[in-house]
Amino acid sequence: NAGVTQTPKFRVLKTGQSMTLLCAQDMNHEYMYWYRQDPGMGLRLIHYSVGEGTTAKGEVPDGYNVSRLKKQNFLLGLESAAPSQTSVYFCAANRTPNEQFFGPGTRLTVL
Amino acid sequence: GEDVEQSLFLSVREGDSSVINCTYTDSSSTYLYWYKQEPGAGLQLLTYIFSNMDMKQDQRLTVLLNKKDKHLSLRIADTQTGDSAIYFCAESIGGSQGNLIFGKGTKLSVKP
């Protein structure tokens, strides 16, 4: 039981490149979330999903897209990366709204 | 909009108690949370409190909630060097979706 895993752990992109971050959970949880963490900013919600096939916007959704084709996976896409998207990205999952389990994070640098 | 505020730093001596404070704005929050983040790691849920409770104790951790003042605190008894980390307060918003608003985090430094 690995909990919540994220792939990759680190990535460096050039401005304008695209990439997809993968979040996987083996806990059969309905709810999944993508956050970004910036220095001195806490975590901000990008997008979330309340079940397979559903997604919704969070606090800072611009420049990102998500998909939840399978219950266990939640993908975060950057179509055209910008330096402002340099951040640490965390995925979380929970069965009920009051206990979110976080992945280890993906550190993304956009040059 | 909703906001959660915490002091940025706290320094204590090993064996002392630590108290980390947090204020929030959304009076309709159902749950309030404390998370711990160690360097290079994700967030670990420490504890949470339901909004109709005043206090919750879990081993060395005590959470106090003053709903009138929208003030939440986390007390760590007998603080150890392994407690050094960033502690985030968070409030739930958005009904049943579990969306959380996080504070900026309090960096706790424990000196031997």
Short mmCIF file of N, CA and C in Angstrom, two decimals, chain B:
data_model
loop_
_atom_site.label_atom_id
_atom_site.label_comp_id
_atom_site.label_asym_id
_atom_site.label_seq_id
_atom_site.Cartn_x
_atom_site.Cartn_y
_atom_site.Cartn_z
N GLY B 1 -12.19 37.17 0.35
CA GLY B 1 -12.26 35.72 0.32
C GLY B 1 -11.74 35.13 1.61
N GLU B 2 -11.74 33.80 1.64
CA GLU B 2 -11.28 33.13 2.85
C GLU B 2 -9.78 33.31 3.02
N ASP B 3 -9.34 33.37 4.27
CA ASP B 3 -7.93 33.56 4.54
C ASP B 3 -7.59 32.87 5.84
N VAL B 4 -6.37 32.34 5.89
CA VAL B 4 -5.87 31.69 7.10
C VAL B 4 -4.51 32.30 7.39
N GLU B 5 -4.32 32.78 8.62
CA GLU B 5 -3.07 33.45 8.95
C GLU B 5 -2.36 32.77 10.12
N GLN B 6 -1.05 32.69 9.98
CA GLN B 6 -0.20 32.11 11.03
C GLN B 6 1.06 32.95 11.14
N SER B 7 1.67 32.92 12.31
CA SER B 7 2.99 33.52 12.43
C SER B 7 3.98 32.61 11.69
N LEU B 8 5.06 33.20 11.18
CA LEU B 8 5.95 32.46 10.28
C LEU B 8 6.98 31.61 11.02
N PHE B 9 7.38 32.04 12.21
CA PHE B 9 8.47 31.34 12.89
C PHE B 9 8.15 31.16 14.37
N LEU B 10 8.67 30.05 14.93
CA LEU B 10 8.61 29.81 16.36
C LEU B 10 9.84 29.03 16.75
N SER B 11 10.50 29.46 17.81
CA SER B 11 11.69 28.76 18.28
C SER B 11 11.50 28.38 19.74
N VAL B 12 11.75 27.14 20.08
CA VAL B 12 11.59 26.68 21.46
C VAL B 12 12.77 25.79 21.83
N ARG B 13 12.93 25.55 23.12
CA ARG B 13 13.96 24.64 23.60
C ARG B 13 13.35 23.24 23.75
N GLU B 14 14.18 22.25 23.52
CA GLU B 14 13.75 20.86 23.67
C GLU B 14 13.19 20.64 25.07
N GLY B 15 12.05 19.98 25.12
CA GLY B 15 11.40 19.71 26.41
C GLY B 15 10.34 20.72 26.78
N ASP B 16 10.41 21.93 26.17
CA ASP B 16 9.38 22.94 26.42
C ASP B 16 8.13 22.60 25.62
N SER B 17 7.05 23.33 25.92
CA SER B 17 5.84 23.22 25.10
C SER B 17 5.89 24.25 23.98
N SER B 18 5.35 23.87 22.83
CA SER B 18 5.24 24.79 21.69
C SER B 18 3.76 25.10 21.49
N VAL B 19 3.48 26.34 21.19
CA VAL B 19 2.10 26.70 20.85
C VAL B 19 2.12 27.46 19.53
N ILE B 20 1.46 26.90 18.55
CA ILE B 20 1.37 27.51 17.22
C ILE B 20 -0.06 28.00 17.04
N ASN B 21 -0.19 29.26 16.66
CA ASN B 21 -1.50 29.88 16.56
C ASN B 21 -1.91 30.14 15.12
N CYS B 22 -3.21 30.21 14.93
CA CYS B 22 -3.77 30.37 13.59
C CYS B 22 -5.10 31.10 13.71
N THR B 23 -5.37 32.02 12.79
CA THR B 23 -6.69 32.63 12.71
C THR B 23 -7.26 32.38 11.32
N TYR B 24 -8.56 32.24 11.24
CA TYR B 24 -9.22 31.95 9.97
C TYR B 24 -10.42 32.86 9.83
N THR B 25 -10.95 32.91 8.61
CA THR B 25 -12.02 33.88 8.37
C THR B 25 -13.37 33.25 8.08
N ASP B 26 -13.39 32.00 7.58
CA ASP B 26 -14.65 31.42 7.14
C ASP B 26 -15.38 30.80 8.34
N SER B 27 -16.41 31.46 8.80
CA SER B 27 -17.12 30.99 9.99
C SER B 27 -17.92 29.71 9.71
N SER B 28 -18.07 29.36 8.43
CA SER B 28 -18.83 28.15 8.11
C SER B 28 -17.94 26.93 7.95
N SER B 29 -16.64 27.09 8.23
CA SER B 29 -15.73 25.94 8.11
C SER B 29 -16.20 24.79 8.98
N THR B 30 -16.22 23.59 8.41
CA THR B 30 -16.67 22.42 9.15
C THR B 30 -15.54 21.81 9.95
N TYR B 31 -14.38 21.74 9.33
CA TYR B 31 -13.22 21.15 9.97
C TYR B 31 -12.04 22.11 9.88
N LEU B 32 -11.18 22.02 10.89
CA LEU B 32 -9.91 22.76 10.86
C LEU B 32 -8.80 21.76 11.12
N TYR B 33 -7.68 21.97 10.45
CA TYR B 33 -6.65 20.95 10.38
C TYR B 33 -5.29 21.51 10.77
N TRP B 34 -4.44 20.59 11.23
CA TRP B 34 -3.02 20.88 11.37
C TRP B 34 -2.23 19.84 10.60
N TYR B 35 -1.37 20.33 9.72
CA TYR B 35 -0.47 19.48 8.94
C TYR B 35 0.97 19.80 9.31
N LYS B 36 1.82 18.78 9.16
CA LYS B 36 3.26 18.93 9.41
C LYS B 36 4.00 18.63 8.12
N GLN B 37 4.98 19.47 7.78
CA GLN B 37 5.80 19.22 6.60
C GLN B 37 7.27 19.25 7.00
N GLU B 38 7.92 18.13 6.82
CA GLU B 38 9.37 18.06 7.05
C GLU B 38 10.08 18.43 5.76
N PRO B 39 11.35 18.83 5.83
CA PRO B 39 12.06 19.28 4.62
C PRO B 39 12.02 18.26 3.51
N GLY B 40 11.66 18.71 2.32
CA GLY B 40 11.65 17.85 1.14
C GLY B 40 10.55 16.82 1.10
N ALA B 41 9.59 16.93 1.99
CA ALA B 41 8.53 15.92 2.07
C ALA B 41 7.16 16.55 1.83
N GLY B 42 6.17 15.70 1.66
CA GLY B 42 4.80 16.16 1.53
C GLY B 42 4.21 16.52 2.88
N LEU B 43 2.94 16.86 2.89
CA LEU B 43 2.27 17.24 4.13
C LEU B 43 1.69 16.00 4.82
N GLN B 44 1.86 15.97 6.12
CA GLN B 44 1.35 14.87 6.92
C GLN B 44 0.25 15.40 7.83
N LEU B 45 -0.93 14.81 7.75
CA LEU B 45 -2.02 15.24 8.61
C LEU B 45 -1.71 14.86 10.05
N LEU B 46 -1.65 15.88 10.93
CA LEU B 46 -1.39 15.62 12.35
C LEU B 46 -2.69 15.36 13.09
N THR B 47 -3.62 16.27 12.90
CA THR B 47 -4.87 16.18 13.62
C THR B 47 -5.87 17.14 12.99
N TYR B 48 -7.14 16.94 13.30
CA TYR B 48 -8.15 17.89 12.87
C TYR B 48 -9.23 17.97 13.94
N ILE B 49 -9.98 19.05 13.88
CA ILE B 49 -11.02 19.25 14.87
C ILE B 49 -12.30 19.66 14.17
N PHE B 50 -13.39 19.11 14.61
CA PHE B 50 -14.68 19.47 14.07
C PHE B 50 -15.10 20.80 14.68
N SER B 51 -15.80 21.59 13.93
CA SER B 51 -16.07 22.97 14.35
C SER B 51 -16.97 23.08 15.59
N ASN B 52 -17.64 22.01 15.98
CA ASN B 52 -18.48 22.11 17.18
C ASN B 52 -17.74 21.66 18.44
N MET B 53 -16.44 21.44 18.31
CA MET B 53 -15.61 21.05 19.45
C MET B 53 -14.77 22.24 19.90
N ASP B 54 -14.42 22.26 21.18
CA ASP B 54 -13.54 23.29 21.71
C ASP B 54 -12.10 22.81 21.82
N MET B 55 -11.95 21.51 22.04
CA MET B 55 -10.63 20.98 22.31
C MET B 55 -10.55 19.54 21.83
N LYS B 56 -9.34 19.18 21.40
CA LYS B 56 -9.08 17.79 21.05
C LYS B 56 -7.67 17.46 21.47
N GLN B 57 -7.50 16.34 22.16
CA GLN B 57 -6.17 15.95 22.61
C GLN B 57 -5.79 14.62 22.00
N ASP B 58 -4.56 14.54 21.55
CA ASP B 58 -4.06 13.31 20.94
C ASP B 58 -2.61 13.18 21.32
N GLN B 59 -2.35 12.40 22.36
CA GLN B 59 -1.00 12.19 22.89
C GLN B 59 -0.35 13.54 23.23
N ARG B 60 0.72 13.94 22.58
CA ARG B 60 1.39 15.19 22.93
C ARG B 60 0.73 16.41 22.31
N LEU B 61 -0.25 16.20 21.45
CA LEU B 61 -0.87 17.30 20.73
C LEU B 61 -2.20 17.69 21.37
N THR B 62 -2.38 19.01 21.54
CA THR B 62 -3.67 19.53 22.01
C THR B 62 -4.10 20.63 21.05
N VAL B 63 -5.30 20.51 20.52
CA VAL B 63 -5.85 21.53 19.64
C VAL B 63 -6.94 22.27 20.40
N LEU B 64 -6.87 23.58 20.37
CA LEU B 64 -7.90 24.42 20.98
C LEU B 64 -8.57 25.25 19.90
N LEU B 65 -9.87 25.30 19.93
CA LEU B 65 -10.63 26.07 18.95
C LEU B 65 -11.51 27.08 19.66
N ASN B 66 -11.32 28.34 19.32
CA ASN B 66 -12.19 29.42 19.80
C ASN B 66 -12.98 29.90 18.58
N LYS B 67 -14.19 29.38 18.46
CA LYS B 67 -14.95 29.67 17.26
C LYS B 67 -15.40 31.12 17.20
N LYS B 68 -15.64 31.70 18.37
CA LYS B 68 -16.09 33.09 18.41
C LYS B 68 -15.01 34.02 17.84
N ASP B 69 -13.76 33.77 18.23
CA ASP B 69 -12.65 34.59 17.75
C ASP B 69 -12.01 34.03 16.47
N LYS B 70 -12.50 32.89 15.99
CA LYS B 70 -11.94 32.21 14.82
C LYS B 70 -10.44 31.99 15.01
N HIS B 71 -10.10 31.41 16.13
CA HIS B 71 -8.71 31.19 16.50
C HIS B 71 -8.50 29.72 16.81
N LEU B 72 -7.46 29.18 16.22
CA LEU B 72 -7.10 27.77 16.39
C LEU B 72 -5.66 27.71 16.88
N SER B 73 -5.39 26.83 17.80
CA SER B 73 -4.00 26.67 18.25
C SER B 73 -3.63 25.20 18.36
N LEU B 74 -2.34 24.95 18.19
CA LEU B 74 -1.79 23.60 18.33
C LEU B 74 -0.71 23.66 19.39
N ARG B 75 -0.88 22.89 20.44
CA ARG B 75 0.13 22.81 21.49
C ARG B 75 0.82 21.46 21.40
N ILE B 76 2.15 21.51 21.36
CA ILE B 76 2.95 20.29 21.36
C ILE B 76 3.66 20.23 22.71
N ALA B 77 3.33 19.24 23.50
CA ALA B 77 3.96 19.10 24.80
C ALA B 77 5.31 18.40 24.65
N ASP B 78 6.27 18.75 25.56
CA ASP B 78 7.57 18.08 25.56
C ASP B 78 8.17 18.05 24.15
N THR B 79 8.34 19.22 23.56
CA THR B 79 8.78 19.32 22.17
C THR B 79 10.15 18.69 21.99
N GLN B 80 10.30 17.91 20.95
CA GLN B 80 11.54 17.22 20.64
C GLN B 80 12.16 17.78 19.36
N THR B 81 13.45 17.51 19.14
CA THR B 81 14.11 18.00 17.93
C THR B 81 13.43 17.44 16.67
N GLY B 82 12.86 16.25 16.78
CA GLY B 82 12.15 15.67 15.64
C GLY B 82 10.86 16.37 15.30
N ASP B 83 10.42 17.30 16.17
CA ASP B 83 9.23 18.09 15.87
C ASP B 83 9.55 19.30 15.01
N SER B 84 10.83 19.56 14.77
CA SER B 84 11.22 20.68 13.91
C SER B 84 10.67 20.44 12.51
N ALA B 85 9.86 21.39 12.04
CA ALA B 85 9.19 21.24 10.75
C ALA B 85 8.39 22.51 10.51
N ILE B 86 7.69 22.54 9.38
CA ILE B 86 6.73 23.61 9.13
C ILE B 86 5.34 23.06 9.42
N TYR B 87 4.56 23.83 10.15
CA TYR B 87 3.22 23.40 10.53
C TYR B 87 2.20 24.30 9.83
N PHE B 88 1.28 23.66 9.15
CA PHE B 88 0.25 24.39 8.41
C PHE B 88 -1.10 24.21 9.06
N CYS B 89 -1.77 25.33 9.20
CA CYS B 89 -3.16 25.34 9.62
C CYS B 89 -4.00 25.38 8.34
N ALA B 90 -5.15 24.72 8.33
CA ALA B 90 -6.02 24.76 7.15
C ALA B 90 -7.46 24.70 7.58
N GLU B 91 -8.32 25.37 6.82
CA GLU B 91 -9.75 25.30 7.08
C GLU B 91 -10.45 24.72 5.86
N SER B 92 -11.53 24.01 6.11
CA SER B 92 -12.29 23.42 5.01
C SER B 92 -13.31 24.44 4.52
N ILE B 93 -13.46 24.47 3.21
CA ILE B 93 -14.46 25.33 2.60
C ILE B 93 -15.16 24.52 1.53
N GLY B 94 -16.14 25.07 0.88
CA GLY B 94 -16.72 24.46 -0.30
C GLY B 94 -17.56 23.25 -0.05
N GLY B 95 -18.25 23.17 1.05
CA GLY B 95 -19.19 22.10 1.28
C GLY B 95 -18.52 20.75 1.40
N SER B 96 -18.98 19.77 0.61
CA SER B 96 -18.52 18.40 0.81
C SER B 96 -17.30 18.03 -0.03
N GLN B 97 -16.78 18.97 -0.82
CA GLN B 97 -15.66 18.61 -1.68
C GLN B 97 -14.34 18.52 -0.94
N GLY B 98 -14.31 19.01 0.26
CA GLY B 98 -13.08 18.91 1.02
C GLY B 98 -12.02 19.91 0.62
N ASN B 99 -12.40 20.97 -0.08
CA ASN B 99 -11.40 21.97 -0.45
C ASN B 99 -10.87 22.66 0.79
N LEU B 100 -9.56 22.82 0.82
CA LEU B 100 -8.90 23.40 1.99
C LEU B 100 -8.22 24.70 1.62
N ILE B 101 -8.26 25.65 2.55
CA ILE B 101 -7.46 26.87 2.46
C ILE B 101 -6.37 26.76 3.51
N PHE B 102 -5.12 26.89 3.07
CA PHE B 102 -3.98 26.72 3.96
C PHE B 102 -3.42 28.07 4.37
N GLY B 103 -2.88 28.11 5.59
CA GLY B 103 -2.05 29.23 5.99
C GLY B 103 -0.68 29.09 5.35
N LYS B 104 0.17 30.08 5.55
CA LYS B 104 1.50 30.08 4.94
C LYS B 104 2.48 29.18 5.68
N GLY B 105 2.09 28.71 6.86
CA GLY B 105 2.95 27.79 7.59
C GLY B 105 3.78 28.47 8.65
N THR B 106 3.99 27.78 9.77
CA THR B 106 4.85 28.25 10.85
C THR B 106 6.05 27.32 10.95
N LYS B 107 7.23 27.88 10.80
CA LYS B 107 8.43 27.06 10.90
C LYS B 107 8.83 26.93 12.36
N LEU B 108 8.76 25.72 12.89
CA LEU B 108 9.12 25.46 14.28
C LEU B 108 10.56 24.97 14.35
N SER B 109 11.38 25.67 15.10
CA SER B 109 12.76 25.25 15.32
C SER B 109 12.91 24.85 16.77
N VAL B 110 13.43 23.65 17.00
CA VAL B 110 13.60 23.14 18.36
C VAL B 110 15.09 23.06 18.65
N LYS B 111 15.52 23.81 19.66
CA LYS B 111 16.95 23.86 20.00
C LYS B 111 17.24 22.89 21.14
N PRO B 112 18.33 22.14 21.02
CA PRO B 112 18.66 21.17 22.07
C PRO B 112 19.11 21.82 23.37
#
